[in-house]
PDB file of C-alpha atoms and ligand atoms in Angstrom:
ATOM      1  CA  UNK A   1      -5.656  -8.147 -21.556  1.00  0.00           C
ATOM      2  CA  UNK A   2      -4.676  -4.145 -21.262  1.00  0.00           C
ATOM      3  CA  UNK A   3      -3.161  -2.631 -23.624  1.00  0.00           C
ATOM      4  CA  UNK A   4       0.508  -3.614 -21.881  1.00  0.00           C
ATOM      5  CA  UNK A   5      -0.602  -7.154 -22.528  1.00  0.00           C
ATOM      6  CA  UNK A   6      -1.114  -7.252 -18.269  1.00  0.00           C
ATOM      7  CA  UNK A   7      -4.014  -9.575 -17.197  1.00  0.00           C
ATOM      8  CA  UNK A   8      -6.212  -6.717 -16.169  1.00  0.00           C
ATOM      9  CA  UNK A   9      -7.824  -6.647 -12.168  1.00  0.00           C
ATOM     10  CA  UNK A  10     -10.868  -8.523 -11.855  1.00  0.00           C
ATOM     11  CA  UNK A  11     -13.042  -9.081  -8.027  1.00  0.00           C
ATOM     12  CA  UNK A  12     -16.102 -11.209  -6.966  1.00  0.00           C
ATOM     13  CA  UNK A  13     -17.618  -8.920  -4.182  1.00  0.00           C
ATOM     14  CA  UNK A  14     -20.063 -10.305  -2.037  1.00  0.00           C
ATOM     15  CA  UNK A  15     -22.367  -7.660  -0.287  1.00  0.00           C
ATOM     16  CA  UNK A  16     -22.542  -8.394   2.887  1.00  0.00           C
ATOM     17  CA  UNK A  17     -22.264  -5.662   5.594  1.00  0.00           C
ATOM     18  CA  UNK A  18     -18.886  -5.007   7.073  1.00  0.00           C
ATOM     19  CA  UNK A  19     -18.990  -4.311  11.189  1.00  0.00           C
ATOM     20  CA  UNK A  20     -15.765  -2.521  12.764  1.00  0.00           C
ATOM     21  CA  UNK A  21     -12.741  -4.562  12.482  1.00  0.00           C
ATOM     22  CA  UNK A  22      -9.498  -5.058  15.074  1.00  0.00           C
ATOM     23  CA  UNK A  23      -7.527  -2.130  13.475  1.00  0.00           C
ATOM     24  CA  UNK A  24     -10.327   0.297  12.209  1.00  0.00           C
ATOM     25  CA  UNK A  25      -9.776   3.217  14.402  1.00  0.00           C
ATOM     26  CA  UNK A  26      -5.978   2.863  13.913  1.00  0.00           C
ATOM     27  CA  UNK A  27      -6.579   2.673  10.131  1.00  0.00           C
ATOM     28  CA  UNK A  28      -8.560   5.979  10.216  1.00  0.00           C
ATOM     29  CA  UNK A  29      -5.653   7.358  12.694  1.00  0.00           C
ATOM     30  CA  UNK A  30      -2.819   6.939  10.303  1.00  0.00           C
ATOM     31  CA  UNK A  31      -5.125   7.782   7.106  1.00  0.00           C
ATOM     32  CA  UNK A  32      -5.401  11.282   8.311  1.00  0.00           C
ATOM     33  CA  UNK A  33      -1.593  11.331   8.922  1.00  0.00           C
ATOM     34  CA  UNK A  34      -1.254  10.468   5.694  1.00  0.00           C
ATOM     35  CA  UNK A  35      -4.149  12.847   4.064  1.00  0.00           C
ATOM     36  CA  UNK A  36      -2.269  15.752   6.252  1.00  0.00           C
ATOM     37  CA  UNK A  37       0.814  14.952   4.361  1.00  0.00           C
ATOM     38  CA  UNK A  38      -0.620  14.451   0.960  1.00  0.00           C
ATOM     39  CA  UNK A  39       0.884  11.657   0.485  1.00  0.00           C
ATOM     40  CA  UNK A  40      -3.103   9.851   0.089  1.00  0.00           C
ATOM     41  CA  UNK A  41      -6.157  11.785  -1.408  1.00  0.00           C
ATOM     42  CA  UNK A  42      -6.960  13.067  -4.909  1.00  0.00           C
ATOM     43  CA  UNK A  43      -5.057  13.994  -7.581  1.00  0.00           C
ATOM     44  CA  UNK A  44      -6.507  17.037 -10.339  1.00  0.00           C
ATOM     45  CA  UNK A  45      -8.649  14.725 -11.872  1.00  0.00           C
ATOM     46  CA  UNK A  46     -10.032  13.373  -8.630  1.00  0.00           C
ATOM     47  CA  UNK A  47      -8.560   9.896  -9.081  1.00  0.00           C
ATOM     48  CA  UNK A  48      -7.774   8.618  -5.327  1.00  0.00           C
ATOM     49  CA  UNK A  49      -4.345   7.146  -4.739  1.00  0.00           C
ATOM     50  CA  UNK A  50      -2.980   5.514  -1.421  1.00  0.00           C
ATOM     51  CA  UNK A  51      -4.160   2.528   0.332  1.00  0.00           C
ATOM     52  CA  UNK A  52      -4.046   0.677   3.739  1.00  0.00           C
ATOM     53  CA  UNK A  53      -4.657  -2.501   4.846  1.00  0.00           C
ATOM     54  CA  UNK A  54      -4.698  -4.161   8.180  1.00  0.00           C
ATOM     55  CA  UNK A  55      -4.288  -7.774   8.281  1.00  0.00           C
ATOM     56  CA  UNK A  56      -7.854 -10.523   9.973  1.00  0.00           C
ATOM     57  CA  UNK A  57      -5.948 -11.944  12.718  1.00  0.00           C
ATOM     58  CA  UNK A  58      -4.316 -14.710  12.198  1.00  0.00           C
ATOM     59  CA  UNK A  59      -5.210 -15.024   8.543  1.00  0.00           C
ATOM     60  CA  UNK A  60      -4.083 -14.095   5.106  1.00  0.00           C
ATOM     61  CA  UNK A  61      -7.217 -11.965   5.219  1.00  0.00           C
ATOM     62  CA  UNK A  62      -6.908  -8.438   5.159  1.00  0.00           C
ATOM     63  CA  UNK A  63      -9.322  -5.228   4.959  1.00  0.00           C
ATOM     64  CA  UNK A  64      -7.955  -2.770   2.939  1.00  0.00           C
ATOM     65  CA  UNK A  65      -9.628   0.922   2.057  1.00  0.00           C
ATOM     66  CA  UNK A  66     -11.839   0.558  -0.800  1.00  0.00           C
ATOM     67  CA  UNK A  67     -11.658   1.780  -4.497  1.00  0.00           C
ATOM     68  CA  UNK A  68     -12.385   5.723  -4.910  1.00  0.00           C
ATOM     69  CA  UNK A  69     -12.158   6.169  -1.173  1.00  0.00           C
ATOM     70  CA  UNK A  70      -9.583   8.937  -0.710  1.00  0.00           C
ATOM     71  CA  UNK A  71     -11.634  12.268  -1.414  1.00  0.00           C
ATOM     72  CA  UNK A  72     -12.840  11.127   2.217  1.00  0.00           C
ATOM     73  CA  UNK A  73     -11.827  12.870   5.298  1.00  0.00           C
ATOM     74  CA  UNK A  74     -12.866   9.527   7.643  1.00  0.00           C
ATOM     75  CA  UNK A  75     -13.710   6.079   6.498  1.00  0.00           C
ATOM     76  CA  UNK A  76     -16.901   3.741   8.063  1.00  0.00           C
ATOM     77  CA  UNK A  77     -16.420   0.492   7.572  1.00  0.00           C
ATOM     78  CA  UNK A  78     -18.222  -0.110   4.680  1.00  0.00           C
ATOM     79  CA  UNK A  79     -15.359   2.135   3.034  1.00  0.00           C
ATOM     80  CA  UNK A  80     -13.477  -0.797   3.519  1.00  0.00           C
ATOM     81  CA  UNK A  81     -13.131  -4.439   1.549  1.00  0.00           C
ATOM     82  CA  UNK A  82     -12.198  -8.030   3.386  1.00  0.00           C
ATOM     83  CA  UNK A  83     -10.001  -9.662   1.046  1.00  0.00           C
ATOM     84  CA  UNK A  84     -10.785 -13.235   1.718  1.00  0.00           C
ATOM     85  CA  UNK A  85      -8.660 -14.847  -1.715  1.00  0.00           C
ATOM     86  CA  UNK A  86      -6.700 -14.241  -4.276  1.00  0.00           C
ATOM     87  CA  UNK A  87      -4.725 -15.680  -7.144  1.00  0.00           C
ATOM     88  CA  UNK A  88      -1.679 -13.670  -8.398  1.00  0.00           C
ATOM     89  CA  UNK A  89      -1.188 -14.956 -11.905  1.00  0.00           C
ATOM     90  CA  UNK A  90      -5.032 -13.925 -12.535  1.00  0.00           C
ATOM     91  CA  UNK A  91      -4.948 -10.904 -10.935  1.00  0.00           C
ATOM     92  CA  UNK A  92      -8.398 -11.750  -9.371  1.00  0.00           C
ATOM     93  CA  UNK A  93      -9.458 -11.959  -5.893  1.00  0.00           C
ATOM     94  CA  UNK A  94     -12.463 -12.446  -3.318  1.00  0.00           C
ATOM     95  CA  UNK A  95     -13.879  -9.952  -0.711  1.00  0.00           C
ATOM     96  CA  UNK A  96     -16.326  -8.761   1.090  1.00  0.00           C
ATOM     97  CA  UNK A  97     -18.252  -5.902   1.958  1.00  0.00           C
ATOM     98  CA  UNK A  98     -19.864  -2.894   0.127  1.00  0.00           C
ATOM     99  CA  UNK A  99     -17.456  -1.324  -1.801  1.00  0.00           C
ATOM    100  CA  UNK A 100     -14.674  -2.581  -4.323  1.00  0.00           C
ATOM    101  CA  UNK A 101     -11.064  -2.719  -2.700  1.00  0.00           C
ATOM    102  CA  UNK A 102      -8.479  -1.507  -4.169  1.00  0.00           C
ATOM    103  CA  UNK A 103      -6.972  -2.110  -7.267  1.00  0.00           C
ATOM    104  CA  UNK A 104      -3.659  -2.620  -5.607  1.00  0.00           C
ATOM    105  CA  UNK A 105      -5.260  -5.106  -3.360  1.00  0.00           C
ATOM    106  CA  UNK A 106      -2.564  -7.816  -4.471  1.00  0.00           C
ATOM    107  CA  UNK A 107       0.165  -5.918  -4.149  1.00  0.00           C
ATOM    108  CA  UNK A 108      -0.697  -5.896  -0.426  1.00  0.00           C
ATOM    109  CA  UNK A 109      -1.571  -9.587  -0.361  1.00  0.00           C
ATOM    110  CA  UNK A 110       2.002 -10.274  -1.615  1.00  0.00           C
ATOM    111  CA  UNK A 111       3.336  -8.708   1.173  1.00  0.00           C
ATOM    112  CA  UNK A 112       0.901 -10.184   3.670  1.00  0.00           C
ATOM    113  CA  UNK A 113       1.917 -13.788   2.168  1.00  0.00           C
ATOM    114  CA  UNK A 114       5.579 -12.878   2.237  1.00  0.00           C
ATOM    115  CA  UNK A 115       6.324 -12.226   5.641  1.00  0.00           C
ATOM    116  CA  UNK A 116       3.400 -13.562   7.969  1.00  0.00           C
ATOM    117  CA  UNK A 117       4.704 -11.200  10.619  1.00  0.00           C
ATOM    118  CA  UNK A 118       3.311  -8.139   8.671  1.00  0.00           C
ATOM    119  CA  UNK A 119       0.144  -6.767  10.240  1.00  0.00           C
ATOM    120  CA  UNK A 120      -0.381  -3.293   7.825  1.00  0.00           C
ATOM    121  CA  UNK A 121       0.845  -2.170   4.910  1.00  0.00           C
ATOM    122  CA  UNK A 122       0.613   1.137   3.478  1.00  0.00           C
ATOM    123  CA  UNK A 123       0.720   2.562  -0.415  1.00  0.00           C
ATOM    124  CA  UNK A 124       1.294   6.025  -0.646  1.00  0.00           C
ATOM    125  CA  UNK A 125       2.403   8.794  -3.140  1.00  0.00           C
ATOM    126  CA  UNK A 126       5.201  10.728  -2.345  1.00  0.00           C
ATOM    127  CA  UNK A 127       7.438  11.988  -4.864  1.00  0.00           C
ATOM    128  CA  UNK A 128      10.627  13.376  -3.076  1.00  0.00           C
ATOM    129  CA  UNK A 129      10.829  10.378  -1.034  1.00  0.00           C
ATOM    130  CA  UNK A 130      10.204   8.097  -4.269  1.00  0.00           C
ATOM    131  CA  UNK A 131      12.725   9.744  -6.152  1.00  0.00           C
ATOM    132  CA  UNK A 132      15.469   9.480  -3.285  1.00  0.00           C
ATOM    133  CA  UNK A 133      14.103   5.851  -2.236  1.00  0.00           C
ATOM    134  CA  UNK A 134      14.576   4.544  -6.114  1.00  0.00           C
ATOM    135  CA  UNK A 135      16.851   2.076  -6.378  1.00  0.00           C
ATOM    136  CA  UNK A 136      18.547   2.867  -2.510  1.00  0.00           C
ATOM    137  CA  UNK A 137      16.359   0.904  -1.100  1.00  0.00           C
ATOM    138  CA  UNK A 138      14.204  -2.401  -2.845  1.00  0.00           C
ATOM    139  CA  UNK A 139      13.265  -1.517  -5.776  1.00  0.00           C
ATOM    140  CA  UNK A 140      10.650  -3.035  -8.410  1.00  0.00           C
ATOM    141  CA  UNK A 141      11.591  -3.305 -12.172  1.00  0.00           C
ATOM    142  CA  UNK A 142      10.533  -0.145 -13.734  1.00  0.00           C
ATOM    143  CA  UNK A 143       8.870  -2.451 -16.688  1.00  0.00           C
ATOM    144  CA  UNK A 144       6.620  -3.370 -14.016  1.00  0.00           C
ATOM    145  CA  UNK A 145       2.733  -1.621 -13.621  1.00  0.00           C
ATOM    146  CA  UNK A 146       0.940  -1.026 -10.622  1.00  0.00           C
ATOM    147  CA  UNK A 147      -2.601  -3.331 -10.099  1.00  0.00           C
ATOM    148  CA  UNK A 148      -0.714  -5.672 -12.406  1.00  0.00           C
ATOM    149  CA  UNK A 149       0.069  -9.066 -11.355  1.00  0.00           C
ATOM    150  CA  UNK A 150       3.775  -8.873 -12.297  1.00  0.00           C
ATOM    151  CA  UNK A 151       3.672  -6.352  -9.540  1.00  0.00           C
ATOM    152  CA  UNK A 152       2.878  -9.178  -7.318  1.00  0.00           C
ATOM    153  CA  UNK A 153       5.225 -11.159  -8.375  1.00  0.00           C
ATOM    154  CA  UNK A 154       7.531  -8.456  -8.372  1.00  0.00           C
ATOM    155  CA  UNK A 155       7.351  -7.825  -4.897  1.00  0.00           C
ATOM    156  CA  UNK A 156       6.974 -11.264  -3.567  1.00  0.00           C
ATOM    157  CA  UNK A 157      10.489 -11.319  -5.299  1.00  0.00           C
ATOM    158  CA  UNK A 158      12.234  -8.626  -3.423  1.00  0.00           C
ATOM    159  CA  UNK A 159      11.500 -10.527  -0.224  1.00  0.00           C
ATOM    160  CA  UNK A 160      13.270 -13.542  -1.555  1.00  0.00           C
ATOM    161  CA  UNK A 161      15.973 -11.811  -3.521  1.00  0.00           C
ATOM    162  CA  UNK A 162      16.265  -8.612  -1.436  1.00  0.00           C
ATOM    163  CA  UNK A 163      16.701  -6.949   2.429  1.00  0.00           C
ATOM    164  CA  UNK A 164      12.945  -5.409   1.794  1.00  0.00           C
ATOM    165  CA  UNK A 165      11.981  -7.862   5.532  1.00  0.00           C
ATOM    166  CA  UNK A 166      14.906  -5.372   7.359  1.00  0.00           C
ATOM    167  CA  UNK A 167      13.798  -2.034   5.764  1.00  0.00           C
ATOM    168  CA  UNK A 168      10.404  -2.503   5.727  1.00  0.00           C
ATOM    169  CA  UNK A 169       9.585  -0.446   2.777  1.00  0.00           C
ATOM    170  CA  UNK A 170      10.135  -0.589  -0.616  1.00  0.00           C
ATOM    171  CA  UNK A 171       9.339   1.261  -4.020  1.00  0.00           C
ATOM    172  CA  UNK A 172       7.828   1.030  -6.879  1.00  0.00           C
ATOM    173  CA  UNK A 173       9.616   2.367 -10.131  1.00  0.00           C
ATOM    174  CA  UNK A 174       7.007   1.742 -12.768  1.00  0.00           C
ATOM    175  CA  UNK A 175       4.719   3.575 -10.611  1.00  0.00           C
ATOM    176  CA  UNK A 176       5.739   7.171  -9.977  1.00  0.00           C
ATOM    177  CA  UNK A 177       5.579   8.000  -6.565  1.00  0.00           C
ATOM    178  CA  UNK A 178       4.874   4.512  -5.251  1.00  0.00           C
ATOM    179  CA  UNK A 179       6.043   4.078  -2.090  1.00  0.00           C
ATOM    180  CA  UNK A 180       5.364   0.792   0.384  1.00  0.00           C
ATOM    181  CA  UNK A 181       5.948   0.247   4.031  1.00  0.00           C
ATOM    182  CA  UNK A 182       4.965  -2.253   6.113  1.00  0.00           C
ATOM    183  CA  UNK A 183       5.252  -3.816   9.585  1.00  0.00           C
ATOM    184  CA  UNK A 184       3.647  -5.266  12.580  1.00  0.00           C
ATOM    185  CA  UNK A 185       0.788  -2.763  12.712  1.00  0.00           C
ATOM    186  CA  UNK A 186      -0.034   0.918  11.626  1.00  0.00           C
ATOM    187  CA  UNK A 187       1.760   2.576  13.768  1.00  0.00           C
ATOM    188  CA  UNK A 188       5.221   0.994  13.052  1.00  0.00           C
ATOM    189  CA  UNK A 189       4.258   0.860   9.479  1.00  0.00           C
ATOM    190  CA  UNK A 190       3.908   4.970   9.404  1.00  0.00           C
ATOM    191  CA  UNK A 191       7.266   5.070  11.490  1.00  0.00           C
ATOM    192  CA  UNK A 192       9.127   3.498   8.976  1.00  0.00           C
ATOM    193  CA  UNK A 193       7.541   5.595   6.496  1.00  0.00           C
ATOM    194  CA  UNK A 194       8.430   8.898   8.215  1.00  0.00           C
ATOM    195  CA  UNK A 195      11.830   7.902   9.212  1.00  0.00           C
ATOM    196  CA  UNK A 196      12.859   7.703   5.980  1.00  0.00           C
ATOM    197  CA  UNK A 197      11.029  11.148   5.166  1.00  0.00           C
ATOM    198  CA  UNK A 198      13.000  12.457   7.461  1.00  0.00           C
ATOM    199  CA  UNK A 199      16.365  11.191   6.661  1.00  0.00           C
ATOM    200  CA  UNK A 200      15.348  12.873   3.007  1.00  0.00           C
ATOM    201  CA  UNK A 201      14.761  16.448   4.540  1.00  0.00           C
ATOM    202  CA  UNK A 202      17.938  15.908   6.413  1.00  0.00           C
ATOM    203  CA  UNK A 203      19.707  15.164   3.408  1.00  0.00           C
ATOM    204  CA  UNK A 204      18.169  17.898   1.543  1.00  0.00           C
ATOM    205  CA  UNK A 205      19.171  20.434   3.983  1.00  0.00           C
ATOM    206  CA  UNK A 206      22.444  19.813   3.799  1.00  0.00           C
ATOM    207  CA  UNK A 207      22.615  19.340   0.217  1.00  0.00           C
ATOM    208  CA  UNK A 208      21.522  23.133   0.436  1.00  0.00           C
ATOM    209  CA  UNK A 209      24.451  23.746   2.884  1.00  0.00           C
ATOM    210  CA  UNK A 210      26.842  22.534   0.406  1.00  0.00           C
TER     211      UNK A 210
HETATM  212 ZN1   ZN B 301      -0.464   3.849  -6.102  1.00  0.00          ZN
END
């Protein structure tokens, strides 16, 4: 138990060695959008934050960029995780490969088990777009932790209580900056993600007008 009485994230990693996966160039493509943006990378302290996942085929196995991952300009696969089970209320899971995934790992799996038409998902940090996202568009409980498995929970709820399929991105409020978007691969994933960055400018242009 953490300190917020959260089941804290636990992983059984087997080493095996990972070989390029269906999506691997395309995950590298959009992580450089992303790391031109700053919305992935390292904070001051040189914690990473941002993650993306492409789903294995058919599956409800996903890679997703490993743990400690985004000081790096380009990923090789073995920067990467295969997420082969999980189990939400124990915030464990299963992979493979050489490198821990993510700690938000399940947060992605919820969305992957949600809506089996989802091929990517993205978690990035973005604070302008957080702050005009929060509570516009779905929204999870502020009481609610990041790499917790109330998180989820929390987001397998907005699909059932909430338009989150239709917008295809969502937010997180207990995790400043948090921002989600998914969809039927990378590329539509990042569109959603820079629509909405651009309806924000938009907004904030003429908020300057006024
Ligand atoms: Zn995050």
């Amino acid at each position: 138990m953490s300190e917020t009485g959260s089941i804290k994230f636990t992983c059984d990693r087997v080493v095996v060695e990972l070989s390029r996966f269906a999506g691997f160039d395309e995950l590298n493509e959009y992580r450089r959008k992303l790391l031109r943006l700053g919305t992935i990378g390292i904070d001051r302290n040189g914690v990473g934050f941002g993650n993306l996942s492409v789903r294995n085929g058919a599956t409800s196995r996903f890679y997703i960029t490993g743990s400690g991952t985004g000081k790096l300009p380009e990923l090789t696969p073995a920067d990467c995780a295969r997420v082969v089970a999980y189990h939400f209320a124990r915030n464990w899971l299963q992979c493979e490969g050489p490198t821990d995934p993510s700690s938000e790992s399940l947060t992605h799996a919820a969305v992957y088990e949600s809506d089996p038409t989802t091929c990517a998902v993205i978690h990035c940090h973005d604070m302008k777009l957080w702050k005009a996202l929060l509570h516009k568009v779905p929204t999870t409980p502020e009481k609610v932790e990041y790499g917790t498995s109330e998180m989820a929970c929390a987001v397998r709820g907005l699909f059932d209580n909430t338009d989150v399929l239709k917008k295809k991105i969502f937010v997180m409020a207990g995790h400043e900056g948090g921002v989600v978007a998914f969809g039927k691969d990378l590329r539509s994933a990042f569109a959603q993600l820079t629509k909405e960055r651009k309806k924000q400018k938009v907004r904030s242009r003429k908020d300057m007008q006024n």
